[in-house]
């Protein structure tokens, strides 16, 4: 988890694959799309359109941070559930079932939210 956190902080990574950089001197916004092969969009004429793109990308950064936090809680729960000998053996099946139900719900919710953010960013980029 520390590696993912450091990678995120160093590269501005998020699961949508969109980043932006604002040059404050020229007020030029550069939007990058993709993880490896990046396409760039430059926005200089319309500050309102630039904000419409920046807001969902900021939402993607926040969502990625929340994903890291909740994932670390699930990893901790996994180790407590499977490697902690103090859990009574009669309740292990119940705990494992509840753990995997919550994990499945989280994964489905996370994918859905990221897809909605990507759709929002795409719509904003298409309107440029």
PDB file of C-alpha atoms in Angstrom:
ATOM      1  CA  UNK A   1       0.000   0.000   0.000  1.00  0.00           C
ATOM      2  CA  UNK A   2       2.882   2.344   0.697  1.00  0.00           C
ATOM      3  CA  UNK A   3       4.191   1.758  -2.833  1.00  0.00           C
ATOM      4  CA  UNK A   4       0.792   2.602  -4.333  1.00  0.00           C
ATOM      5  CA  UNK A   5       0.539   5.714  -2.171  1.00  0.00           C
ATOM      6  CA  UNK A   6       4.023   6.916  -3.150  1.00  0.00           C
ATOM      7  CA  UNK A   7       3.353   6.191  -6.831  1.00  0.00           C
ATOM      8  CA  UNK A   8       0.110   8.139  -6.600  1.00  0.00           C
ATOM      9  CA  UNK A   9       1.742  11.140  -4.977  1.00  0.00           C
ATOM     10  CA  UNK A  10       4.685  11.151  -7.388  1.00  0.00           C
ATOM     11  CA  UNK A  11       2.761  10.697 -10.658  1.00  0.00           C
ATOM     12  CA  UNK A  12      -0.718  12.118  -9.861  1.00  0.00           C
ATOM     13  CA  UNK A  13      -2.165   8.706 -10.723  1.00  0.00           C
ATOM     14  CA  UNK A  14      -5.883   7.975 -10.619  1.00  0.00           C
ATOM     15  CA  UNK A  15      -7.943   5.177 -12.135  1.00  0.00           C
ATOM     16  CA  UNK A  16      -9.598   7.353 -14.764  1.00  0.00           C
ATOM     17  CA  UNK A  17      -6.329   7.979 -16.597  1.00  0.00           C
ATOM     18  CA  UNK A  18      -6.858  11.746 -16.842  1.00  0.00           C
ATOM     19  CA  UNK A  19      -4.497  14.378 -15.442  1.00  0.00           C
ATOM     20  CA  UNK A  20      -4.286  18.101 -15.902  1.00  0.00           C
ATOM     21  CA  UNK A  21      -1.602  20.726 -15.528  1.00  0.00           C
ATOM     22  CA  UNK A  22      -2.329  24.420 -15.299  1.00  0.00           C
ATOM     23  CA  UNK A  23       0.347  26.894 -16.377  1.00  0.00           C
ATOM     24  CA  UNK A  24      -0.487  29.935 -14.269  1.00  0.00           C
ATOM     25  CA  UNK A  25       1.532  32.385 -16.352  1.00  0.00           C
ATOM     26  CA  UNK A  26      -0.150  31.672 -19.665  1.00  0.00           C
ATOM     27  CA  UNK A  27      -3.389  30.344 -18.107  1.00  0.00           C
ATOM     28  CA  UNK A  28      -3.053  27.310 -20.359  1.00  0.00           C
ATOM     29  CA  UNK A  29      -4.595  24.059 -19.185  1.00  0.00           C
ATOM     30  CA  UNK A  30      -3.107  20.834 -20.504  1.00  0.00           C
ATOM     31  CA  UNK A  31      -5.186  17.693 -20.075  1.00  0.00           C
ATOM     32  CA  UNK A  32      -3.509  14.306 -20.466  1.00  0.00           C
ATOM     33  CA  UNK A  33      -5.460  11.161 -21.230  1.00  0.00           C
ATOM     34  CA  UNK A  34      -4.017   7.682 -20.819  1.00  0.00           C
ATOM     35  CA  UNK A  35      -1.586   5.849 -18.623  1.00  0.00           C
ATOM     36  CA  UNK A  36       1.334   5.045 -20.924  1.00  0.00           C
ATOM     37  CA  UNK A  37       0.646   6.580 -24.309  1.00  0.00           C
ATOM     38  CA  UNK A  38      -0.811   9.941 -23.404  1.00  0.00           C
ATOM     39  CA  UNK A  39      -2.943  12.158 -25.579  1.00  0.00           C
ATOM     40  CA  UNK A  40      -2.986  15.836 -24.689  1.00  0.00           C
ATOM     41  CA  UNK A  41      -5.642  18.502 -24.994  1.00  0.00           C
ATOM     42  CA  UNK A  42      -4.852  22.182 -24.583  1.00  0.00           C
ATOM     43  CA  UNK A  43      -7.478  24.561 -23.282  1.00  0.00           C
ATOM     44  CA  UNK A  44      -6.709  28.241 -23.331  1.00  0.00           C
ATOM     45  CA  UNK A  45      -9.733  30.063 -24.679  1.00  0.00           C
ATOM     46  CA  UNK A  46     -12.578  29.027 -22.400  1.00  0.00           C
ATOM     47  CA  UNK A  47     -12.027  29.084 -18.638  1.00  0.00           C
ATOM     48  CA  UNK A  48     -15.536  27.776 -17.985  1.00  0.00           C
ATOM     49  CA  UNK A  49     -14.884  24.708 -20.155  1.00  0.00           C
ATOM     50  CA  UNK A  50     -11.552  24.220 -18.397  1.00  0.00           C
ATOM     51  CA  UNK A  51     -13.277  24.218 -15.017  1.00  0.00           C
ATOM     52  CA  UNK A  52     -15.849  21.719 -16.315  1.00  0.00           C
ATOM     53  CA  UNK A  53     -12.964  19.353 -17.072  1.00  0.00           C
ATOM     54  CA  UNK A  54     -10.924  20.099 -13.953  1.00  0.00           C
ATOM     55  CA  UNK A  55     -13.738  19.403 -11.474  1.00  0.00           C
ATOM     56  CA  UNK A  56     -14.363  15.775 -12.496  1.00  0.00           C
ATOM     57  CA  UNK A  57     -10.614  15.116 -12.624  1.00  0.00           C
ATOM     58  CA  UNK A  58     -10.349  16.463  -9.068  1.00  0.00           C
ATOM     59  CA  UNK A  59     -13.249  14.178  -8.145  1.00  0.00           C
ATOM     60  CA  UNK A  60     -11.261  11.272  -9.650  1.00  0.00           C
ATOM     61  CA  UNK A  61      -8.232  12.170  -7.498  1.00  0.00           C
ATOM     62  CA  UNK A  62     -10.432  12.245  -4.397  1.00  0.00           C
ATOM     63  CA  UNK A  63     -12.067   8.964  -5.326  1.00  0.00           C
ATOM     64  CA  UNK A  64      -8.678   7.313  -5.861  1.00  0.00           C
ATOM     65  CA  UNK A  65      -7.573   8.491  -2.417  1.00  0.00           C
ATOM     66  CA  UNK A  66     -10.737   7.020  -0.902  1.00  0.00           C
ATOM     67  CA  UNK A  67     -10.133   3.768  -2.799  1.00  0.00           C
ATOM     68  CA  UNK A  68      -6.630   3.523  -1.347  1.00  0.00           C
ATOM     69  CA  UNK A  69      -7.932   4.176   2.169  1.00  0.00           C
ATOM     70  CA  UNK A  70     -10.755   1.638   1.998  1.00  0.00           C
ATOM     71  CA  UNK A  71      -8.505  -0.935   0.294  1.00  0.00           C
ATOM     72  CA  UNK A  72      -6.021  -0.642   3.141  1.00  0.00           C
ATOM     73  CA  UNK A  73      -8.867  -1.285   5.591  1.00  0.00           C
ATOM     74  CA  UNK A  74      -9.884  -4.395   3.644  1.00  0.00           C
ATOM     75  CA  UNK A  75      -6.283  -5.623   3.606  1.00  0.00           C
ATOM     76  CA  UNK A  76      -6.056  -5.089   7.356  1.00  0.00           C
ATOM     77  CA  UNK A  77      -9.356  -6.906   7.813  1.00  0.00           C
ATOM     78  CA  UNK A  78      -8.063  -9.794   5.692  1.00  0.00           C
ATOM     79  CA  UNK A  79      -5.000 -10.224   7.874  1.00  0.00           C
ATOM     80  CA  UNK A  80      -7.043  -9.954  11.064  1.00  0.00           C
ATOM     81  CA  UNK A  81      -9.593 -12.422   9.772  1.00  0.00           C
ATOM     82  CA  UNK A  82      -7.265 -15.091   8.423  1.00  0.00           C
ATOM     83  CA  UNK A  83      -4.139 -14.729  10.549  1.00  0.00           C
ATOM     84  CA  UNK A  84      -5.544 -13.755  13.945  1.00  0.00           C
ATOM     85  CA  UNK A  85      -5.947 -16.882  16.078  1.00  0.00           C
ATOM     86  CA  UNK A  86      -8.220 -15.229  18.652  1.00  0.00           C
ATOM     87  CA  UNK A  87     -11.343 -15.402  16.443  1.00  0.00           C
ATOM     88  CA  UNK A  88     -13.662 -18.138  17.708  1.00  0.00           C
ATOM     89  CA  UNK A  89     -13.742 -20.977  15.166  1.00  0.00           C
ATOM     90  CA  UNK A  90     -17.533 -21.251  15.241  1.00  0.00           C
ATOM     91  CA  UNK A  91     -17.938 -17.718  13.798  1.00  0.00           C
ATOM     92  CA  UNK A  92     -15.266 -17.834  11.091  1.00  0.00           C
ATOM     93  CA  UNK A  93     -17.679 -18.697   8.271  1.00  0.00           C
ATOM     94  CA  UNK A  94     -19.940 -15.814   9.216  1.00  0.00           C
ATOM     95  CA  UNK A  95     -17.035 -13.352   9.371  1.00  0.00           C
ATOM     96  CA  UNK A  96     -15.614 -14.546   6.041  1.00  0.00           C
ATOM     97  CA  UNK A  97     -19.030 -14.296   4.385  1.00  0.00           C
ATOM     98  CA  UNK A  98     -19.652 -10.782   5.698  1.00  0.00           C
ATOM     99  CA  UNK A  99     -16.119  -9.729   4.715  1.00  0.00           C
ATOM    100  CA  UNK A 100     -16.518 -10.936   1.118  1.00  0.00           C
ATOM    101  CA  UNK A 101     -19.995  -9.405   0.815  1.00  0.00           C
ATOM    102  CA  UNK A 102     -18.648  -6.012   1.855  1.00  0.00           C
ATOM    103  CA  UNK A 103     -15.600  -6.414  -0.394  1.00  0.00           C
ATOM    104  CA  UNK A 104     -17.802  -7.265  -3.376  1.00  0.00           C
ATOM    105  CA  UNK A 105     -20.110  -4.320  -2.701  1.00  0.00           C
ATOM    106  CA  UNK A 106     -17.115  -1.994  -2.435  1.00  0.00           C
ATOM    107  CA  UNK A 107     -15.572  -3.216  -5.701  1.00  0.00           C
ATOM    108  CA  UNK A 108     -18.847  -2.864  -7.611  1.00  0.00           C
ATOM    109  CA  UNK A 109     -19.462   0.604  -6.166  1.00  0.00           C
ATOM    110  CA  UNK A 110     -15.895   1.732  -6.912  1.00  0.00           C
ATOM    111  CA  UNK A 111     -16.062   0.569 -10.530  1.00  0.00           C
ATOM    112  CA  UNK A 112     -19.445   2.244 -11.016  1.00  0.00           C
ATOM    113  CA  UNK A 113     -18.272   5.577  -9.597  1.00  0.00           C
ATOM    114  CA  UNK A 114     -15.088   5.557 -11.684  1.00  0.00           C
ATOM    115  CA  UNK A 115     -17.075   4.792 -14.843  1.00  0.00           C
ATOM    116  CA  UNK A 116     -19.389   7.720 -14.103  1.00  0.00           C
ATOM    117  CA  UNK A 117     -16.420  10.050 -13.565  1.00  0.00           C
ATOM    118  CA  UNK A 118     -14.842   8.903 -16.838  1.00  0.00           C
ATOM    119  CA  UNK A 119     -18.140   9.544 -18.627  1.00  0.00           C
ATOM    120  CA  UNK A 120     -18.327  13.024 -17.080  1.00  0.00           C
ATOM    121  CA  UNK A 121     -14.752  13.854 -18.145  1.00  0.00           C
ATOM    122  CA  UNK A 122     -15.365  12.543 -21.670  1.00  0.00           C
ATOM    123  CA  UNK A 123     -18.480  14.667 -22.019  1.00  0.00           C
ATOM    124  CA  UNK A 124     -16.593  17.749 -20.831  1.00  0.00           C
ATOM    125  CA  UNK A 125     -13.712  17.065 -23.254  1.00  0.00           C
ATOM    126  CA  UNK A 126     -16.109  16.554 -26.155  1.00  0.00           C
ATOM    127  CA  UNK A 127     -17.672  19.942 -25.473  1.00  0.00           C
ATOM    128  CA  UNK A 128     -14.314  21.731 -25.868  1.00  0.00           C
TER     129      UNK A 128
END
